[in-house]
Structures are given as structure tokens and as C-alpha cells.
């Protein structure tokens, strides 16, 4: 996209603007727009710095613009020298054969002459300007709290407001009003060295304004004419973010604070929470009611560290209600589409008077606005300071865990003075350390809703899976233990470390127990959903699977077996999550968990230690219905 960039002398200082429609800017500064307010006598002086350069270059001039007192005396030549310096690094990125052409294109600095402007320009009438103002208000409301590429703006307006085309003039007026901001999709990072010193080492790559990732890919671009237009590969699936792509976002209002007084009794009475759930919800409510800390650290954070099966979803209901009662907007982000679809009816039932919007890839509601937004983490890339409360569920799960892009998107989706709630049964190690040091306020929920302790995994020493497959036989202790689980009527999750082991291991199990209905599934199985449903309905009694089912699947009466539990692919968090499939029902709270492996590992020891520790905390807190032995 080609862009106009200009400097204007306001009563107090020089300012720099980008323009999508210079007619709007002229009306603003010379006509009946609000730009003339504060001026006495002569209208502002405007200097066109460039009238047709790539958006990324224009944004770089604006973002690095620093007013100087001597600018009042500069002539066109001095302004030209200033512009040449500002875009020198941009021109140098072009192939050498194109650099002379770009230098010629940018030699168009000129100071607007007031009489020439007024004689060659017909100002808009009051009625026409009022109509543009109404369009700008409509656009501002539609984009509030969002960060959208130009194509997405058009799609939003076409669906939500029935507007097709002609929005750029309204967007320019929104920018002048200070309620919209234009950015390039990519931007050069600020230098990390003091002014005047040379940067050494590799050149700093531009970063994507939408996802925060480095963008090292460049290609010829028909839109801006550059032969080396950078683009971001990290968020390519959400639409191409280029150095010349317009990214438009709307300013959001100040964040609200939760209104609830943090009473665990009130949380328990209204939402039917257990004592452990209410204690955690009460601590989180007090956190929401605290004033913002201020500074540049970003939204304040709180961790709810709840064991698997503790009822994390129900715990956030009083938190959502507190912010909604204060007139705020809330976001609940989950790692996967199936989790979003499962949570949507529960939230709608809990909050029947609120509009719950669900967002995922291909969602029909992607441009709708609601007081409660339920979204996969990738969808957060389209928001900017939109929510007063952001709840991130399963922060340790793929794809959110270890993905800086999604963490960046989630942080930007929250208002600067908003609040953040993390939910996890197995928080990542850095968060655990922050909590232990007192740097991260948190609450632990060490007991499940039914008040029984977590099943502690048992050791079962067997030879590894690959040896079972080589010898074409299963270890007798494993078969004996599986038969005991099936005989007591349990459904059996049998986890293996690799997809390629599922089919041959299932074949050995079928030979050992030919009368028992069993199946295998994984992330690459197109029939996975049907098999899981059959497993829930007891049409399948034993399911061989991978960590794809380590969370999000609850079967009332189930036992868990993890073979090759010593595998490097099974860390402490994965083992705890898989073990968490057992004992979730109040009718079968003591389900079995078996770590079957040739040797005991640190991950297995840590998983058992954490499970026992949570049981001890629950016992000391009086959250268990039975005494621990």
C-alpha cells in the first residue's frame, strides 16, 4: 500500500501523520474539521514529506518523528534532507538496481501554501462532513478492541454493518480524532544501543505488529512496488502481514475492576462450589478488586493451580460475573477448538443473559461482539486491548505452551490495566517458580469437587514396548493388572508414547483378551471423535492412545495405564495429566493409575511427589472427606 505522510505545525509542536485520504486531512486542518481549534489567525503549516511511499516506510517516518524547534525555519530542502535520513535504511534493503528509482520517488517534499490549497480544493459541506463523521463513529465502534488487516476491516464492515468499500475516508477521520491508529503490519524494532553508536552483528529483523514474531522473509510486492517487502510467516494462516499492509486498531476504554468483595461464602452460595473451589475463587475475586499496579509491566496476573478434575471451569464463573457486573468484557481462551465447543454451552447456561461469542478457525461468529468471548488462542491475534479480564485455560497445553506468538497475542488482547487469570493443573516451571517466590499471586485447589484424594500412581516394572513388539508377547503382570481393571467394570485408558506403537500393541492386547472390545486412536485418526464417543458409552472398554487424550476427556469409571512411562516424551506434566483421567467421578473416586516401565525416572518421581503433595495440602485444609493413610 502506498501512503502519504506529512508533518503539521500545531499550536504547541510539530506532529506527524499518515493519510489514507488527504482530502479528509485538509478538511480537518483548513475546513470545518476540529483541527483548526486552538489556532488563532493563520491555519497550521503542513509539509508533505512523501506522497507515495510504501506504508512501512511512511510508518517508520511517523514513529521515529521527533519535533525540533528549528523545524519552524526549515525550507523544503532541509525537510528533504530529514526525510532522506529517515528512510535511508529502508532504501538500503532494496536491490541496488532499484535504489536510485526509490530515491527519485521520495524527492517530493513540499510545503503546502495555504492560498494554493484553498484555491485548488473544494471543502466538504457541513452535511457531507457530518455524514463522514457518522461513518467514522460506526467504524470506530466496530473496530474497538480489534487489530485488523485491511482485508479483515472490509470483511467486518460488510458483515456487521453492511458497508462495502469507502471506509478509508472514515478511517482517516477516526485517526485524526485519536480513536483509531494506523500501523504497518511489520515494524522495525527500536535500537538497543545508545544513539550515536554503531550496531554490530546481524541486522535486526522487523517484527510483526500482530503476532510479535521476527519477519526475515522478503519478496517482491505488487502492492507497494518494493522488491524486498518483508512479511511474517508465523501468523500467515491468519492472513499475510506485510511491511506495507495496513493494520488498523481501535482504542479501547479504561479497564473496569471486579465489583465482588471476594467473599468465598457468596461464591459458594451462588455457584454451588466446594470449599476448596470457593477458597480459590475468593482469592481471585480479591485480586480482581485490587486497583491496577501501574507501570509498564502489563496486565496483573493470577494463577489458579487446580488439580485435574477440580472443576476449574466452575471456579471462573464468579470471576466472570464480577467483571460483567462492572460493565466489562471477558475473554476465556482455550487451546483447542473441541475445548471451545465443549465450554460454549456451559457458559451460555451459566450466563443466560449474556451474549457468548465462540471464535475458532472457520467460526461463523468471528465478527460478532459479545460480553463473553470464548476463543482458541490463535484467534486472539485479531484483538488489541479489548478485554477487562482474560482467562487462559490450560496454559501448559499445546499450542499455547512454549509459543511466544500466542503469549504475545493473549497479552495484547487484555487492556493494560486489565487482569489475567491462568488456569492449570500442571503450570509450566517458570510460573511455579514465580509462585514459590511470591512474585505471582496464586491459589491452589488441591482437591477434586467430590472431596476424595487423587489416585497415586503405582509402579509396574515391565520391559519396554519395543521389546514387546519384537517378541510378539505382552508382560504377564501387565495383562493380569489390565484384566483386574476390566473385571471391576472400569474403562481403561492405555497410553503409549508413539503413534506407530498403537496398532501393533493393540493387536497383542486383542490376542491376550479376545473377548474384550478395544480400539486405538491418535491425532492422525480421522475416526478419533467416534471412537472416543464409543469409549464414553462403554461400547469400547479399552482405548490405546497417545497424549492427545491426556486432557479434555472425562469418563466416569476409568483406570489409567501408561506404558513406557520412562519415555523422554512423558514429562512430569504429561504424566500428571494422563493420571488425571482416573478417579474423576464421585462414584469411582479411587480409580487406578499404573506407571508401567522398565525403570523409574525423575519425571515419574516428580509426578508422584506432586500428586501426594496436593493430597497432603487438601488433607491439612480439611478438603477431603476421608483421612489419608
Coordinates of C-alpha atoms in Angstrom, one line a residue, residues 180-517:
X180 CA -8.1 4.7 15.6
X181 CA -4.5 4.0 14.9
X182 CA -2.8 3.0 11.7
X183 CA 0.2 0.8 11.7
X184 CA 2.2 -1.1 9.2
X185 CA 1.9 -4.9 9.6
X186 CA 5.6 -5.1 10.3
X187 CA 7.8 -2.5 12.1
X188 CA 11.5 -2.1 12.7
X189 CA 12.4 -2.8 16.4
X190 CA 13.8 0.1 18.4
X191 CA 17.6 0.1 18.5
X192 CA 19.1 -1.5 21.7
X193 CA 22.2 0.7 21.6
X194 CA 22.7 4.3 22.7
X195 CA 22.3 6.9 20.0
X196 CA 25.5 7.5 18.0
X197 CA 26.9 4.0 18.4
X198 CA 27.0 1.5 15.6
X199 CA 25.1 -1.7 16.0
X200 CA 27.2 -4.8 15.4
X201 CA 26.3 -8.3 14.5
X202 CA 23.3 -9.3 12.4
X203 CA 20.8 -6.7 11.3
X204 CA 17.7 -6.5 13.5
X205 CA 14.7 -8.0 11.6
X206 CA 11.4 -6.2 11.6
X207 CA 8.7 -7.6 13.9
X208 CA 5.1 -8.4 13.1
X209 CA 2.8 -5.9 14.8
X210 CA 0.1 -8.5 15.0
X211 CA 1.9 -11.5 16.5
X212 CA 5.3 -10.1 17.7
X213 CA 7.4 -12.6 15.6
X214 CA 10.5 -11.7 13.7
X215 CA 9.9 -11.5 10.0
X216 CA 13.0 -12.4 8.0
X217 CA 11.2 -13.3 4.7
X218 CA 11.2 -10.8 1.9
X219 CA 9.7 -10.9 -1.6
X220 CA 8.7 -8.6 -4.4
X221 CA 5.4 -6.9 -3.7
X222 CA 2.9 -5.6 -6.3
X223 CA 1.0 -3.6 -3.7
X224 CA 3.8 -1.3 -2.7
X225 CA 6.3 -1.8 -5.5
X226 CA 9.1 -2.8 -3.2
X227 CA 11.4 -5.7 -4.4
X228 CA 12.1 -6.6 -0.8
X229 CA 8.9 -6.3 1.1
X230 CA 9.1 -8.2 4.4
X231 CA 6.3 -10.4 5.5
X232 CA 5.6 -12.6 8.6
X233 CA 5.5 -16.4 8.2
X234 CA 4.5 -17.1 11.8
X235 CA 0.9 -15.8 11.5
X236 CA 0.5 -16.4 7.8
X237 CA -2.6 -18.6 8.4
X238 CA -4.4 -15.6 9.7
X239 CA -3.7 -13.5 6.6
X240 CA -0.5 -12.1 5.3
X241 CA 1.0 -9.4 7.4
X242 CA 3.5 -7.4 5.3
X243 CA 5.6 -4.3 5.9
X244 CA 3.2 -2.5 3.6
X245 CA 0.0 -4.0 4.9
X246 CA -2.3 -1.7 6.8
X247 CA -3.1 -2.8 10.4
X248 CA -5.9 -0.8 11.9
X249 CA -6.9 -0.9 15.5
X250 CA -9.3 0.9 17.7
X251 CA -8.6 2.5 21.1
X252 CA -10.4 0.8 24.0
X253 CA -11.7 2.4 27.1
X254 CA -10.2 2.1 30.6
X255 CA -10.4 -1.3 32.3
X256 CA -13.0 -2.0 34.9
X257 CA -12.4 -3.6 38.2
X258 CA -14.3 -6.6 39.6
X259 CA -17.1 -5.5 41.9
X260 CA -17.4 -8.6 44.1
X261 CA -15.9 -8.3 47.6
X262 CA -14.1 -11.5 47.3
X263 CA -16.4 -13.5 49.7
X264 CA -15.9 -17.2 49.4
X265 CA -19.3 -17.7 51.1
X266 CA -21.0 -15.7 48.4
X267 CA -19.2 -17.7 45.7
X268 CA -20.1 -20.9 47.3
X269 CA -23.8 -20.0 47.8
X270 CA -24.4 -18.7 44.3
X271 CA -22.4 -21.2 42.2
X272 CA -22.5 -24.3 44.3
X273 CA -18.7 -24.5 44.7
X274 CA -16.9 -26.8 47.0
X275 CA -15.0 -25.4 49.9
X276 CA -11.7 -25.7 48.0
X277 CA -13.1 -24.1 44.9
X278 CA -14.7 -21.3 46.9
X279 CA -11.4 -20.5 48.7
X280 CA -9.6 -20.2 45.4
X281 CA -12.4 -18.2 43.8
X282 CA -12.5 -15.9 46.8
X283 CA -8.7 -15.2 46.5
X284 CA -9.1 -14.5 42.8
X285 CA -12.1 -12.2 43.4
X286 CA -10.0 -10.1 45.9
X287 CA -7.3 -10.0 43.2
X288 CA -9.8 -8.6 40.6
X289 CA -11.0 -6.0 43.1
X290 CA -7.4 -4.6 43.6
X291 CA -6.5 -1.4 41.9
X292 CA -4.1 -1.8 39.0
X293 CA -0.4 -1.7 40.0
X294 CA 0.5 0.7 37.2
X295 CA 3.8 0.9 35.4
X296 CA 4.7 -0.9 32.1
X297 CA 4.6 -4.5 33.3
X298 CA 1.3 -5.1 31.6
X299 CA -1.9 -6.7 33.0
X300 CA -1.7 -8.1 36.5
X301 CA -1.6 -11.9 36.7
X302 CA -3.1 -14.5 39.0
X303 CA -2.7 -18.3 38.8
X304 CA -5.3 -20.8 39.8
X305 CA -3.4 -24.1 40.3
X306 CA -6.0 -26.7 40.5
X307 CA -5.7 -30.5 40.3
X308 CA -7.2 -32.4 37.4
X309 CA -10.9 -32.8 38.0
X310 CA -11.1 -29.9 40.5
X311 CA -13.7 -28.1 38.4
X312 CA -11.7 -25.2 37.0
X313 CA -14.4 -24.0 34.7
X314 CA -16.9 -23.6 37.6
X315 CA -14.3 -21.7 39.6
X316 CA -14.1 -18.9 37.0
X317 CA -17.9 -18.3 36.9
X318 CA -17.8 -15.9 39.9
X319 CA -14.8 -14.1 38.4
X320 CA -16.6 -13.6 35.1
X321 CA -19.7 -12.3 36.9
X322 CA -17.7 -9.8 38.9
X323 CA -16.3 -8.2 35.8
X324 CA -19.6 -8.4 33.9
X325 CA -21.4 -6.7 36.7
X326 CA -19.0 -3.8 36.5
X327 CA -19.8 -3.4 32.8
X328 CA -16.6 -5.1 31.5
X329 CA -15.9 -7.7 28.8
X330 CA -14.3 -11.0 29.4
X331 CA -12.3 -13.5 27.4
X332 CA -11.9 -17.2 28.0
X333 CA -9.1 -18.7 25.8
X334 CA -8.7 -22.4 25.4
X335 CA -6.0 -24.3 23.4
X336 CA -8.2 -26.2 21.0
X337 CA -11.4 -26.0 19.1
X338 CA -13.0 -29.0 20.7
X339 CA -12.5 -27.5 24.2
X340 CA -14.1 -24.2 23.0
X341 CA -17.1 -26.1 21.6
X342 CA -17.5 -28.1 24.8
X343 CA -17.3 -24.9 27.0
X344 CA -19.7 -22.8 25.0
X345 CA -23.0 -24.4 26.2
X346 CA -21.7 -24.4 29.8
X347 CA -21.0 -20.7 29.7
X348 CA -24.3 -20.0 27.9
X349 CA -26.2 -21.9 30.6
X350 CA -24.3 -20.2 33.4
X351 CA -24.8 -16.7 32.0
X352 CA -28.2 -16.8 30.1
X353 CA -28.5 -13.0 30.0
X354 CA -25.1 -12.5 28.3
X355 CA -24.1 -12.9 24.7
X356 CA -21.4 -15.6 24.4
X357 CA -19.3 -15.5 21.2
X358 CA -17.3 -18.5 20.2
X359 CA -14.3 -18.0 17.9
X360 CA -12.1 -20.7 16.2
X361 CA -10.9 -21.3 12.7
X362 CA -13.9 -21.1 10.4
X363 CA -16.2 -19.8 13.2
X364 CA -19.4 -18.1 11.8
X365 CA -19.3 -15.6 14.7
X366 CA -15.8 -14.2 14.0
X367 CA -17.0 -10.6 13.6
X368 CA -19.7 -10.6 16.3
X369 CA -19.2 -8.8 19.6
X370 CA -20.3 -10.2 22.9
X371 CA -19.8 -9.6 26.6
X372 CA -18.2 -13.1 26.9
X373 CA -15.8 -14.2 24.2
X374 CA -14.7 -17.9 24.1
X375 CA -11.9 -18.4 21.7
X376 CA -9.0 -20.6 20.7
X377 CA -5.7 -18.8 21.4
X378 CA -4.9 -18.2 17.7
X379 CA -8.0 -16.0 17.4
X380 CA -6.6 -13.5 19.9
X381 CA -4.3 -12.2 17.2
X382 CA -7.2 -10.1 16.0
X383 CA -7.7 -8.3 19.3
X384 CA -5.9 -5.4 20.9
X385 CA -6.7 -4.2 24.4
X386 CA -10.2 -5.5 24.1
X387 CA -10.9 -7.3 27.4
X388 CA -11.0 -6.3 31.1
X389 CA -10.4 -9.9 32.1
X390 CA -8.6 -12.6 30.2
X391 CA -8.7 -16.2 31.4
X392 CA -6.2 -18.6 29.8
X393 CA -7.2 -22.2 30.3
X394 CA -4.6 -25.0 30.2
X395 CA -1.6 -22.7 29.9
X396 CA 0.7 -25.7 29.8
X397 CA -1.1 -27.3 26.8
X398 CA -0.2 -27.2 23.1
X399 CA -0.3 -24.9 21.2
X400 CA -0.1 -22.1 23.9
X401 CA 2.7 -23.6 25.8
X402 CA 6.2 -22.6 24.6
X403 CA 4.7 -20.4 21.8
X404 CA 5.8 -16.8 22.2
X405 CA 3.4 -15.7 19.5
X406 CA 0.3 -16.9 21.3
X407 CA 1.6 -15.4 24.6
X408 CA 2.1 -12.1 22.8
X409 CA -1.4 -12.2 21.3
X410 CA -3.0 -13.1 24.7
X411 CA -1.2 -10.3 26.5
X412 CA -2.2 -7.7 23.9
X413 CA -5.8 -8.8 24.0
X414 CA -6.0 -7.6 27.6
X415 CA -6.3 -4.0 28.5
X416 CA -3.2 -2.5 30.0
X417 CA -4.9 -2.1 33.4
X418 CA -7.0 -5.3 33.0
X419 CA -6.5 -8.6 34.8
X420 CA -5.1 -12.0 33.7
X421 CA -6.1 -15.4 35.2
X422 CA -4.1 -18.5 34.4
X423 CA -5.7 -21.9 34.9
X424 CA -3.6 -25.1 35.1
X425 CA -3.2 -28.4 36.8
X426 CA 0.4 -28.5 35.8
X427 CA 1.7 -24.9 35.5
X428 CA 5.0 -24.5 33.5
X429 CA 8.1 -24.5 35.7
X430 CA 8.7 -20.7 35.3
X431 CA 5.3 -20.0 36.7
X432 CA 5.7 -22.5 39.5
X433 CA 9.0 -20.7 40.5
X434 CA 7.3 -17.3 40.4
X435 CA 4.5 -18.6 42.6
X436 CA 7.0 -20.1 45.1
X437 CA 9.0 -16.8 45.3
X438 CA 5.8 -14.8 45.9
X439 CA 6.1 -13.0 42.6
X440 CA 2.9 -14.4 41.2
X441 CA -0.3 -14.3 43.3
X442 CA -2.0 -17.7 43.2
X443 CA -4.4 -20.1 44.8
X444 CA -4.1 -23.8 44.9
X445 CA -7.0 -26.1 44.6
X446 CA -5.6 -29.4 45.9
X447 CA -8.8 -31.5 46.0
X448 CA -11.4 -32.6 43.5
X449 CA -15.0 -31.5 43.8
X450 CA -16.0 -34.8 45.3
X451 CA -13.6 -34.5 48.2
X452 CA -11.6 -37.7 47.6
X453 CA -7.8 -37.7 47.2
X454 CA -6.1 -38.1 43.8
X455 CA -5.2 -41.6 42.9
X456 CA -1.5 -42.1 43.5
X457 CA 0.3 -43.9 40.6
X458 CA 1.6 -47.4 41.2
X459 CA 4.8 -48.8 39.8
X460 CA 4.7 -51.8 37.5
X461 CA 8.1 -53.0 36.2
X462 CA 7.8 -54.4 32.7
X463 CA 10.1 -54.5 29.7
X464 CA 9.6 -51.7 27.1
X465 CA 7.0 -51.6 24.3
X466 CA 9.5 -52.1 21.5
X467 CA 10.7 -55.3 23.1
X468 CA 7.0 -56.5 23.5
X469 CA 6.6 -55.9 19.8
X470 CA 9.8 -57.7 18.9
X471 CA 8.9 -60.7 21.0
X472 CA 5.2 -60.6 20.0
X473 CA 4.1 -61.0 23.6
X474 CA 2.9 -58.9 26.5
X475 CA 4.3 -59.0 30.0
X476 CA 2.2 -61.2 32.3
X477 CA 2.0 -58.6 35.1
X478 CA 0.6 -56.1 32.7
X479 CA -2.1 -58.4 31.3
X480 CA -3.0 -59.5 34.8
X481 CA -3.5 -55.9 36.0
X482 CA -5.5 -55.0 32.9
X483 CA -7.8 -57.9 33.4
X484 CA -8.4 -56.8 37.0
X485 CA -9.3 -53.3 35.9
X486 CA -11.7 -54.6 33.3
X487 CA -13.2 -57.1 35.7
X488 CA -14.1 -54.4 38.1
X489 CA -16.0 -52.6 35.3
X490 CA -13.5 -49.8 34.6
X491 CA -12.9 -48.2 31.2
X492 CA -9.1 -48.4 30.5
X493 CA -7.0 -45.6 29.0
X494 CA -3.8 -47.2 27.9
X495 CA -1.2 -44.5 26.9
X496 CA 1.8 -45.2 24.6
X497 CA 4.5 -42.8 23.7
X498 CA 4.4 -43.1 19.9
X499 CA 1.7 -43.3 17.3
X500 CA 3.4 -46.1 15.5
X501 CA 3.1 -48.4 18.5
X502 CA -0.7 -48.1 18.7
X503 CA -1.7 -50.7 16.0
X504 CA 0.8 -53.5 16.8
X505 CA 0.3 -53.1 20.6
X506 CA -3.4 -53.2 20.2
X507 CA -3.0 -56.4 18.2
X508 CA -1.2 -58.0 21.1
X509 CA -3.8 -56.9 23.5
X510 CA -6.6 -58.3 21.3
X511 CA -4.8 -61.6 21.2
X512 CA -4.4 -61.7 25.0
X513 CA -8.1 -60.6 25.7
X514 CA -10.0 -61.6 22.6
X515 CA -13.5 -61.1 24.1
X516 CA -12.9 -57.5 25.2
X517 CA -13.9 -54.7 22.8

